[in-house]
PDB file of C-alpha atoms and ligand atoms in Angstrom:
ATOM      1  CA  MET N   1     152.438   0.377  76.278  1.00  0.00           C
ATOM      2  CA  ARG N   2     153.119   4.061  76.080  1.00  0.00           C
ATOM      3  CA  ILE N   3     156.790   5.305  73.540  1.00  0.00           C
ATOM      4  CA  THR N   4     159.009   5.930  75.873  1.00  0.00           C
ATOM      5  CA  ILE N   5     162.159   8.567  75.912  1.00  0.00           C
ATOM      6  CA  ASN N   6     164.345   5.718  74.744  1.00  0.00           C
ATOM      7  CA  GLN N   7     162.344   5.129  71.780  1.00  0.00           C
ATOM      8  CA  ILE N   8     162.306   8.652  70.751  1.00  0.00           C
ATOM      9  CA  LYS N   9     166.060   8.869  71.292  1.00  0.00           C
ATOM     10  CA  GLU N  10     166.677   5.667  69.398  1.00  0.00           C
ATOM     11  CA  MET N  11     164.808   7.342  66.089  1.00  0.00           C
ATOM     12  CA  LYS N  12     167.693   9.995  65.985  1.00  0.00           C
ATOM     13  CA  GLN N  13     170.013   7.024  65.879  1.00  0.00           C
ATOM     14  CA  LYS N  14     168.023   5.077  63.169  1.00  0.00           C
ATOM     15  CA  GLY N  15     167.553   7.869  60.979  1.00  0.00           C
ATOM     16  CA  GLU N  16     163.896   7.853  61.133  1.00  0.00           C
ATOM     17  CA  LYS N  17     161.688  11.168  61.875  1.00  0.00           C
ATOM     18  CA  ILE N  18     159.609  12.036  64.238  1.00  0.00           C
ATOM     19  CA  PRO N  19     156.369  13.487  63.669  1.00  0.00           C
ATOM     20  CA  MET N  20     154.707  15.393  66.914  1.00  0.00           C
ATOM     21  CA  LEU N  21     151.656  17.464  67.581  1.00  0.00           C
ATOM     22  CA  THR N  22     149.992  19.237  70.468  1.00  0.00           C
ATOM     23  CA  ALA N  23     146.590  18.600  71.529  1.00  0.00           C
ATOM     24  CA  TYR N  24     144.715  19.931  74.569  1.00  0.00           C
ATOM     25  CA  ASP N  25     141.397  18.138  74.746  1.00  0.00           C
ATOM     26  CA  TYR N  26     140.581  13.999  74.948  1.00  0.00           C
ATOM     27  CA  LEU N  27     138.803  13.964  71.830  1.00  0.00           C
ATOM     28  CA  THR N  28     141.612  15.500  69.998  1.00  0.00           C
ATOM     29  CA  ALA N  29     144.293  13.325  71.870  1.00  0.00           C
ATOM     30  CA  LYS N  30     142.225  10.124  70.674  1.00  0.00           C
ATOM     31  CA  ILE N  31     142.794  11.124  67.288  1.00  0.00           C
ATOM     32  CA  VAL N  32     146.230  12.101  67.116  1.00  0.00           C
ATOM     33  CA  ASP N  33     146.809   8.945  69.251  1.00  0.00           C
ATOM     34  CA  ARG N  34     144.929   6.733  66.736  1.00  0.00           C
ATOM     35  CA  ALA N  35     146.900   8.145  63.822  1.00  0.00           C
ATOM     36  CA  GLY N  36     150.118   6.731  65.301  1.00  0.00           C
ATOM     37  CA  ILE N  37     151.990  10.086  66.771  1.00  0.00           C
ATOM     38  CA  PRO N  38     154.379   8.996  68.789  1.00  0.00           C
ATOM     39  CA  LEU N  39     154.905  12.503  71.207  1.00  0.00           C
ATOM     40  CA  ILE N  40     151.753  14.402  71.920  1.00  0.00           C
ATOM     41  CA  LEU N  41     152.774  17.880  73.230  1.00  0.00           C
ATOM     42  CA  ILE N  42     150.203  19.793  75.267  1.00  0.00           C
ATOM     43  CA  GLY N  43     151.353  23.372  74.936  1.00  0.00           C
ATOM     44  CA  ASP N  44     150.895  26.479  76.791  1.00  0.00           C
ATOM     45  CA  SER N  45     149.509  27.778  73.214  1.00  0.00           C
ATOM     46  CA  LEU N  46     146.545  26.153  74.567  1.00  0.00           C
ATOM     47  CA  GLY N  47     146.433  29.639  76.158  1.00  0.00           C
ATOM     48  CA  MET N  48     145.660  31.060  71.991  1.00  0.00           C
ATOM     49  CA  VAL N  49     144.199  28.360  70.491  1.00  0.00           C
ATOM     50  CA  MET N  50     141.612  26.915  73.416  1.00  0.00           C
ATOM     51  CA  LEU N  51     141.293  29.688  75.674  1.00  0.00           C
ATOM     52  CA  GLY N  52     141.352  32.982  72.837  1.00  0.00           C
ATOM     53  CA  TYR N  53     144.175  34.796  75.034  1.00  0.00           C
ATOM     54  CA  GLU N  54     146.562  37.009  72.871  1.00  0.00           C
ATOM     55  CA  SER N  55     149.940  35.218  74.223  1.00  0.00           C
ATOM     56  CA  THR N  56     150.791  32.490  76.248  1.00  0.00           C
ATOM     57  CA  LEU N  57     151.695  34.407  79.539  1.00  0.00           C
ATOM     58  CA  PRO N  58     148.335  34.294  80.931  1.00  0.00           C
ATOM     59  CA  VAL N  59     148.077  30.367  81.087  1.00  0.00           C
ATOM     60  CA  THR N  60     148.330  28.886  84.677  1.00  0.00           C
ATOM     61  CA  MET N  61     149.592  25.547  86.267  1.00  0.00           C
ATOM     62  CA  ALA N  62     145.658  25.183  87.272  1.00  0.00           C
ATOM     63  CA  ASP N  63     145.074  24.976  83.095  1.00  0.00           C
ATOM     64  CA  MET N  64     147.995  23.369  82.016  1.00  0.00           C
ATOM     65  CA  ILE N  65     146.951  20.192  84.748  1.00  0.00           C
ATOM     66  CA  HIS N  66     143.421  20.371  83.796  1.00  0.00           C
ATOM     67  CA  HIS N  67     144.066  20.044  79.963  1.00  0.00           C
ATOM     68  CA  THR N  68     147.187  17.385  80.690  1.00  0.00           C
ATOM     69  CA  ARG N  69     144.142  15.163  82.227  1.00  0.00           C
ATOM     70  CA  ALA N  70     142.130  15.351  79.310  1.00  0.00           C
ATOM     71  CA  VAL N  71     144.830  14.231  76.746  1.00  0.00           C
ATOM     72  CA  VAL N  72     145.964  11.371  79.263  1.00  0.00           C
ATOM     73  CA  ARG N  73     142.839  10.011  78.969  1.00  0.00           C
ATOM     74  CA  GLY N  74     142.558  10.484  75.557  1.00  0.00           C
ATOM     75  CA  ALA N  75     145.988   9.215  74.314  1.00  0.00           C
ATOM     76  CA  GLN N  76     146.670   5.476  75.433  1.00  0.00           C
ATOM     77  CA  LYS N  77     150.086   5.097  72.850  1.00  0.00           C
ATOM     78  CA  ALA N  78     151.407   8.556  72.693  1.00  0.00           C
ATOM     79  CA  LEU N  79     154.664   9.666  75.250  1.00  0.00           C
ATOM     80  CA  ILE N  80     152.764  12.820  76.655  1.00  0.00           C
ATOM     81  CA  VAL N  81     154.837  15.681  77.288  1.00  0.00           C
ATOM     82  CA  ALA N  82     153.301  19.079  79.244  1.00  0.00           C
ATOM     83  CA  ASP N  83     154.255  22.413  78.769  1.00  0.00           C
ATOM     84  CA  MET N  84     155.425  24.433  81.995  1.00  0.00           C
ATOM     85  CA  PRO N  85     153.396  27.830  82.045  1.00  0.00           C
ATOM     86  CA  PHE N  86     154.843  31.189  82.598  1.00  0.00           C
ATOM     87  CA  MET N  87     156.271  31.687  85.802  1.00  0.00           C
ATOM     88  CA  SER N  88     155.689  28.173  86.741  1.00  0.00           C
ATOM     89  CA  PHE N  89     159.961  27.644  86.843  1.00  0.00           C
ATOM     90  CA  GLN N  90     161.574  30.921  85.934  1.00  0.00           C
ATOM     91  CA  ALA N  91     161.197  32.093  90.011  1.00  0.00           C
ATOM     92  CA  SER N  92     162.955  29.504  92.002  1.00  0.00           C
ATOM     93  CA  ASP N  93     164.279  25.989  90.868  1.00  0.00           C
ATOM     94  CA  THR N  94     162.296  24.680  94.173  1.00  0.00           C
ATOM     95  CA  ASP N  95     158.763  25.757  92.351  1.00  0.00           C
ATOM     96  CA  ALA N  96     160.189  24.471  89.090  1.00  0.00           C
ATOM     97  CA  MET N  97     160.776  21.265  90.724  1.00  0.00           C
ATOM     98  CA  TYR N  98     157.607  21.152  92.595  1.00  0.00           C
ATOM     99  CA  ASN N  99     155.394  22.514  89.434  1.00  0.00           C
ATOM    100  CA  ALA N 100     157.057  19.582  86.974  1.00  0.00           C
ATOM    101  CA  GLY N 101     156.248  17.130  90.009  1.00  0.00           C
ATOM    102  CA  ARG N 102     152.523  18.276  89.407  1.00  0.00           C
ATOM    103  CA  LEU N 103     152.401  18.004  85.905  1.00  0.00           C
ATOM    104  CA  ILE N 104     153.461  14.544  86.362  1.00  0.00           C
ATOM    105  CA  GLN N 105     151.547  13.708  89.495  1.00  0.00           C
ATOM    106  CA  GLU N 106     148.397  14.971  88.840  1.00  0.00           C
ATOM    107  CA  GLY N 107     148.524  15.829  85.261  1.00  0.00           C
ATOM    108  CA  GLY N 108     149.445  11.843  84.507  1.00  0.00           C
ATOM    109  CA  ALA N 109     152.230  13.334  81.848  1.00  0.00           C
ATOM    110  CA  GLN N 110     155.350  11.195  81.165  1.00  0.00           C
ATOM    111  CA  ALA N 111     157.789  14.436  80.361  1.00  0.00           C
ATOM    112  CA  VAL N 112     157.484  18.326  80.761  1.00  0.00           C
ATOM    113  CA  LYS N 113     159.161  20.842  78.412  1.00  0.00           C
ATOM    114  CA  LEU N 114     160.387  24.439  79.563  1.00  0.00           C
ATOM    115  CA  GLU N 115     162.039  27.310  77.608  1.00  0.00           C
ATOM    116  CA  GLY N 116     165.531  28.096  77.666  1.00  0.00           C
ATOM    117  CA  GLY N 117     168.903  26.909  76.884  1.00  0.00           C
ATOM    118  CA  VAL N 118     172.203  27.856  78.898  1.00  0.00           C
ATOM    119  CA  VAL N 119     170.075  29.524  81.671  1.00  0.00           C
ATOM    120  CA  VAL N 120     168.036  26.391  82.144  1.00  0.00           C
ATOM    121  CA  GLU N 121     170.644  23.671  81.996  1.00  0.00           C
ATOM    122  CA  GLY N 122     171.443  23.298  86.058  1.00  0.00           C
ATOM    123  CA  LEU N 123     167.747  23.003  86.585  1.00  0.00           C
ATOM    124  CA  VAL N 124     167.110  20.695  83.859  1.00  0.00           C
ATOM    125  CA  LYS N 125     169.808  18.603  85.224  1.00  0.00           C
ATOM    126  CA  ARG N 126     168.512  18.577  88.299  1.00  0.00           C
ATOM    127  CA  MET N 127     165.049  17.253  86.711  1.00  0.00           C
ATOM    128  CA  VAL N 128     166.610  14.524  84.978  1.00  0.00           C
ATOM    129  CA  ASP N 129     168.746  13.530  88.437  1.00  0.00           C
ATOM    130  CA  CYS N 130     165.100  13.113  89.751  1.00  0.00           C
ATOM    131  CA  GLY N 131     163.782  11.308  86.935  1.00  0.00           C
ATOM    132  CA  ILE N 132     161.684  13.491  85.253  1.00  0.00           C
ATOM    133  CA  PRO N 133     162.495  13.342  81.859  1.00  0.00           C
ATOM    134  CA  VAL N 134     162.603  17.148  79.938  1.00  0.00           C
ATOM    135  CA  MET N 135     161.777  19.123  76.653  1.00  0.00           C
ATOM    136  CA  GLY N 136     163.993  21.824  76.026  1.00  0.00           C
ATOM    137  CA  HIS N 137     162.856  24.699  73.941  1.00  0.00           C
ATOM    138  CA  ILE N 138     165.154  27.150  72.075  1.00  0.00           C
ATOM    139  CA  GLY N 139     164.751  29.663  69.220  1.00  0.00           C
ATOM    140  CA  LEU N 140     161.804  31.599  68.922  1.00  0.00           C
ATOM    141  CA  THR N 141     160.498  31.077  73.353  1.00  0.00           C
ATOM    142  CA  PRO N 142     157.067  32.541  73.232  1.00  0.00           C
ATOM    143  CA  GLN N 143     156.807  32.739  77.108  1.00  0.00           C
ATOM    144  CA  SER N 144     159.888  35.801  76.477  1.00  0.00           C
ATOM    145  CA  VAL N 145     158.078  37.451  73.835  1.00  0.00           C
ATOM    146  CA  HIS N 146     158.123  41.111  75.166  1.00  0.00           C
ATOM    147  CA  GLN N 147     162.063  40.430  75.939  1.00  0.00           C
ATOM    148  CA  LEU N 148     162.285  39.307  72.456  1.00  0.00           C
ATOM    149  CA  GLY N 149     160.349  42.215  70.778  1.00  0.00           C
ATOM    150  CA  GLY N 150     157.487  39.980  69.093  1.00  0.00           C
ATOM    151  CA  TYR N 151     157.518  36.765  67.284  1.00  0.00           C
ATOM    152  CA  LYS N 152     160.343  36.920  64.861  1.00  0.00           C
ATOM    153  CA  VAL N 153     162.580  34.373  63.631  1.00  0.00           C
ATOM    154  CA  GLN N 154     165.754  33.665  65.912  1.00  0.00           C
ATOM    155  CA  GLY N 155     169.548  33.437  65.573  1.00  0.00           C
ATOM    156  CA  LYS N 156     170.123  35.518  62.039  1.00  0.00           C
ATOM    157  CA  THR N 157     173.106  36.978  62.998  1.00  0.00           C
ATOM    158  CA  ARG N 158     176.868  34.924  63.507  1.00  0.00           C
ATOM    159  CA  GLU N 159     176.593  35.992  67.506  1.00  0.00           C
ATOM    160  CA  ALA N 160     172.730  35.010  67.689  1.00  0.00           C
ATOM    161  CA  ALA N 161     173.385  31.547  66.224  1.00  0.00           C
ATOM    162  CA  GLN N 162     176.243  30.739  68.261  1.00  0.00           C
ATOM    163  CA  ARG N 163     173.869  31.358  71.532  1.00  0.00           C
ATOM    164  CA  LEU N 164     171.520  29.233  70.269  1.00  0.00           C
ATOM    165  CA  LEU N 165     174.218  26.500  69.510  1.00  0.00           C
ATOM    166  CA  LYS N 166     175.359  26.791  73.089  1.00  0.00           C
ATOM    167  CA  ASP N 167     171.891  26.833  74.220  1.00  0.00           C
ATOM    168  CA  ALA N 168     171.334  23.243  72.697  1.00  0.00           C
ATOM    169  CA  GLU N 169     174.488  21.993  73.848  1.00  0.00           C
ATOM    170  CA  ALA N 170     173.768  23.051  77.381  1.00  0.00           C
ATOM    171  CA  LEU N 171     170.499  21.280  77.174  1.00  0.00           C
ATOM    172  CA  ASP N 172     172.410  18.155  75.532  1.00  0.00           C
ATOM    173  CA  ARG N 173     174.456  17.912  78.311  1.00  0.00           C
ATOM    174  CA  ALA N 174     171.701  18.372  80.901  1.00  0.00           C
ATOM    175  CA  GLY N 175     170.223  15.489  79.491  1.00  0.00           C
ATOM    176  CA  ALA N 176     167.274  16.678  77.762  1.00  0.00           C
ATOM    177  CA  PHE N 177     165.783  14.115  75.718  1.00  0.00           C
ATOM    178  CA  VAL N 178     164.579  16.365  73.059  1.00  0.00           C
ATOM    179  CA  ILE N 179     165.476  19.919  72.040  1.00  0.00           C
ATOM    180  CA  ILE N 180     162.540  22.073  70.231  1.00  0.00           C
ATOM    181  CA  LEU N 181     163.986  24.239  67.762  1.00  0.00           C
ATOM    182  CA  GLU N 182     161.079  26.935  67.323  1.00  0.00           C
ATOM    183  CA  CYS N 183     161.486  29.634  64.139  1.00  0.00           C
ATOM    184  CA  ILE N 184     165.053  29.087  63.567  1.00  0.00           C
ATOM    185  CA  PRO N 185     166.373  29.453  59.940  1.00  0.00           C
ATOM    186  CA  ALA N 186     167.202  26.081  58.376  1.00  0.00           C
ATOM    187  CA  PRO N 187     170.820  26.004  57.871  1.00  0.00           C
ATOM    188  CA  LEU N 188     171.646  26.652  61.915  1.00  0.00           C
ATOM    189  CA  SER N 189     168.835  24.281  62.551  1.00  0.00           C
ATOM    190  CA  ARG N 190     170.645  21.403  60.724  1.00  0.00           C
ATOM    191  CA  LEU N 191     174.021  22.519  62.120  1.00  0.00           C
ATOM    192  CA  ILE N 192     172.154  22.182  65.923  1.00  0.00           C
ATOM    193  CA  THR N 193     171.014  18.988  65.045  1.00  0.00           C
ATOM    194  CA  GLU N 194     173.847  17.770  63.833  1.00  0.00           C
ATOM    195  CA  ARG N 195     175.897  19.279  66.846  1.00  0.00           C
ATOM    196  CA  VAL N 196     173.450  17.511  69.774  1.00  0.00           C
ATOM    197  CA  SER N 197     173.128  13.525  70.461  1.00  0.00           C
ATOM    198  CA  VAL N 198     169.574  13.868  71.427  1.00  0.00           C
ATOM    199  CA  PRO N 199     166.705  14.334  68.655  1.00  0.00           C
ATOM    200  CA  THR N 200     165.661  18.217  67.472  1.00  0.00           C
ATOM    201  CA  ILE N 201     161.920  18.537  66.543  1.00  0.00           C
ATOM    202  CA  GLY N 202     161.629  21.775  64.823  1.00  0.00           C
ATOM    203  CA  ILE N 203     158.629  24.262  64.334  1.00  0.00           C
ATOM    204  CA  GLY N 204     159.429  26.695  61.946  1.00  0.00           C
ATOM    205  CA  ALA N 205     163.193  25.477  61.794  1.00  0.00           C
ATOM    206  CA  GLY N 206     163.767  23.896  58.227  1.00  0.00           C
ATOM    207  CA  VAL N 207     163.734  20.089  57.144  1.00  0.00           C
ATOM    208  CA  GLY N 208     166.954  19.418  58.609  1.00  0.00           C
ATOM    209  CA  CYS N 209     165.585  18.472  62.323  1.00  0.00           C
ATOM    210  CA  ASP N 210     165.041  15.220  63.668  1.00  0.00           C
ATOM    211  CA  GLY N 211     161.368  15.479  63.573  1.00  0.00           C
ATOM    212  CA  GLN N 212     158.516  18.186  63.357  1.00  0.00           C
ATOM    213  CA  VAL N 213     155.842  19.656  65.129  1.00  0.00           C
ATOM    214  CA  GLN N 214     152.522  21.658  64.400  1.00  0.00           C
ATOM    215  CA  VAL N 215     150.051  23.026  66.617  1.00  0.00           C
ATOM    216  CA  VAL N 216     146.981  20.380  66.034  1.00  0.00           C
ATOM    217  CA  SER N 217     144.799  22.956  65.108  1.00  0.00           C
ATOM    218  CA  ASP N 218     146.992  24.783  62.658  1.00  0.00           C
ATOM    219  CA  MET N 219     147.314  21.212  60.374  1.00  0.00           C
ATOM    220  CA  LEU N 220     143.953  20.681  60.433  1.00  0.00           C
ATOM    221  CA  GLY N 221     143.024  24.174  59.325  1.00  0.00           C
ATOM    222  CA  LEU N 222     140.574  25.115  62.263  1.00  0.00           C
ATOM    223  CA  ASP N 223     141.135  28.686  62.057  1.00  0.00           C
ATOM    224  CA  PRO N 224     140.752  30.273  58.578  1.00  0.00           C
ATOM    225  CA  ASP N 225     141.883  33.613  60.408  1.00  0.00           C
ATOM    226  CA  PHE N 226     145.352  32.323  61.822  1.00  0.00           C
ATOM    227  CA  VAL N 227     147.674  30.300  59.473  1.00  0.00           C
ATOM    228  CA  PRO N 228     151.334  30.930  60.651  1.00  0.00           C
ATOM    229  CA  LYS N 229     154.256  30.975  58.206  1.00  0.00           C
ATOM    230  CA  HIS N 230     155.684  27.723  59.645  1.00  0.00           C
ATOM    231  CA  ALA N 231     151.948  25.783  59.360  1.00  0.00           C
ATOM    232  CA  LYS N 232     150.689  23.548  56.299  1.00  0.00           C
ATOM    233  CA  GLN N 233     146.920  22.966  56.467  1.00  0.00           C
ATOM    234  CA  TYR N 234     146.659  19.298  55.657  1.00  0.00           C
ATOM    235  CA  THR N 235     142.929  19.654  55.286  1.00  0.00           C
ATOM    236  CA  HIS N 236     140.250  22.492  56.270  1.00  0.00           C
ATOM    237  CA  LEU N 237     138.364  21.783  58.747  1.00  0.00           C
ATOM    238  CA  SER N 238     136.808  24.979  59.329  1.00  0.00           C
ATOM    239  CA  THR N 239     135.570  24.974  56.018  1.00  0.00           C
ATOM    240  CA  VAL N 240     133.914  21.623  56.556  1.00  0.00           C
ATOM    241  CA  ALA N 241     132.649  22.801  59.786  1.00  0.00           C
ATOM    242  CA  ASP N 242     130.801  25.704  58.136  1.00  0.00           C
ATOM    243  CA  GLU N 243     129.196  23.737  55.704  1.00  0.00           C
ATOM    244  CA  ALA N 244     127.662  20.909  58.669  1.00  0.00           C
ATOM    245  CA  LEU N 245     126.786  23.682  60.139  1.00  0.00           C
ATOM    246  CA  LYS N 246     124.793  25.432  57.458  1.00  0.00           C
ATOM    247  CA  GLY N 247     123.380  22.283  56.763  1.00  0.00           C
ATOM    248  CA  PHE N 248     121.813  21.698  60.732  1.00  0.00           C
ATOM    249  CA  ILE N 249     120.336  25.218  60.777  1.00  0.00           C
ATOM    250  CA  SER N 250     118.597  25.102  57.597  1.00  0.00           C
ATOM    251  CA  GLU N 251     117.337  21.184  58.170  1.00  0.00           C
ATOM    252  CA  VAL N 252     115.943  22.760  61.538  1.00  0.00           C
ATOM    253  CA  GLN N 253     114.571  25.856  59.897  1.00  0.00           C
ATOM    254  CA  ALA N 254     112.485  23.240  57.301  1.00  0.00           C
ATOM    255  CA  GLY N 255     111.782  20.876  59.890  1.00  0.00           C
ATOM    256  CA  SER N 256     113.788  18.280  57.973  1.00  0.00           C
ATOM    257  CA  PHE N 257     115.716  17.493  61.316  1.00  0.00           C
ATOM    258  CA  PRO N 258     115.298  15.328  63.202  1.00  0.00           C
ATOM    259  CA  THR N 259     113.807  12.704  61.107  1.00  0.00           C
ATOM    260  CA  MET N 260     112.798   9.151  62.591  1.00  0.00           C
ATOM    261  CA  LYS N 261     115.882   7.428  62.506  1.00  0.00           C
ATOM    262  CA  GLN N 262     117.194  10.509  65.521  1.00  0.00           C
ATOM    263  CA  SER N 263     114.115   9.827  67.186  1.00  0.00           C
ATOM    264  CA  TYR N 264     112.946   7.327  70.027  1.00  0.00           C
ATOM    265  CA  VAL N 265     109.565   5.754  69.079  1.00  0.00           C
ATOM    266  CA  MET N 266     106.537   4.328  72.017  1.00  0.00           C
ATOM    267  CA  ASP N 267     103.237   2.783  72.241  1.00  0.00           C
ATOM    268  CA  GLU N 268     101.299   5.686  71.243  1.00  0.00           C
ATOM    269  CA  GLY N 269      98.021   4.376  72.669  1.00  0.00           C
ATOM    270  CA  LEU N 270      99.586   4.801  76.300  1.00  0.00           C
ATOM    271  CA  LEU N 271      99.307   8.758  75.658  1.00  0.00           C
ATOM    272  CA  GLU N 272      95.812   8.431  74.894  1.00  0.00           C
ATOM    273  CA  GLY N 273      93.570  10.371  77.710  1.00  0.00           C
ATOM    274  CA  LEU N 274      96.642  11.550  79.161  1.00  0.00           C
TER     275      LEU N 274
HETATM  276  O1  KIV E 301     153.041  25.538  72.942  1.00  0.00           O
HETATM  277  C1  KIV E 301     153.226  24.857  72.502  1.00  0.00           C
HETATM  278  O2  KIV E 301     152.287  24.639  71.350  1.00  0.00           O
HETATM  279  C2  KIV E 301     154.448  24.793  71.732  1.00  0.00           C
HETATM  280  C3  KIV E 301     155.096  23.979  70.312  1.00  0.00           C
HETATM  281  C4  KIV E 301     155.200  25.301  69.505  1.00  0.00           C
HETATM  282  C5  KIV E 301     156.166  23.420  70.232  1.00  0.00           C
HETATM  283  O3  KIV E 301     155.925  25.229  72.677  1.00  0.00           O
END
């Protein structure tokens, strides 16, 4: 049985902190699910992490569905949330409903995530009324990178803080089951968390949120060239991989790989006279 949105919401009531990770493929989803992470996000960050783009903007619905299906096959227990990519929900509510439906129907996700606050309140309400669980996302919303003028901490002035508070309240009213707070000063995240009824899950938003989300490749230390301030590397898999690859290269060059352990045998007599 998969975790439900009600179980996630109850975690806030019980004061249980919620760990959440991204995953973009079958094998990583399997590892994350085995660890007991209750919420897995197929973030549009896959544009950078998996596809090497400079931003999330080129990510398409086809990309999202492809990766969501792989994650759903890998994770049996976690609640799977698929991100709505740039321009899959902004142009019209009709497009948005249709695309959210595709992530659930074709991708196999149990919920969708979309960026924005007050501006998407009506849309989120419509989705929720139609039976599609929605995760909100405010603060640094990477799909608006050009409008924001870069990847910057949000809510640092009194006016900006008030706007974010209103955004969070709008998502809460609309029925979002979780609100992601990205790159928001810790005291403001704490205030938002106190004001809304649903769990907040932070990334670069301090310890006062109801949960924390990390991009899986950041916390596993897979990319030594990119370590954002809000990421903590719990291991350094790129170093482990470098060592393993060096070992493979030198054993192939030395002729010490494969050994009989990795080889198949046969009756060599059968080869006589061939
Ligand atoms: O795309 C993503 O990975 C995200 C998380 C950072 C919340 O939106």
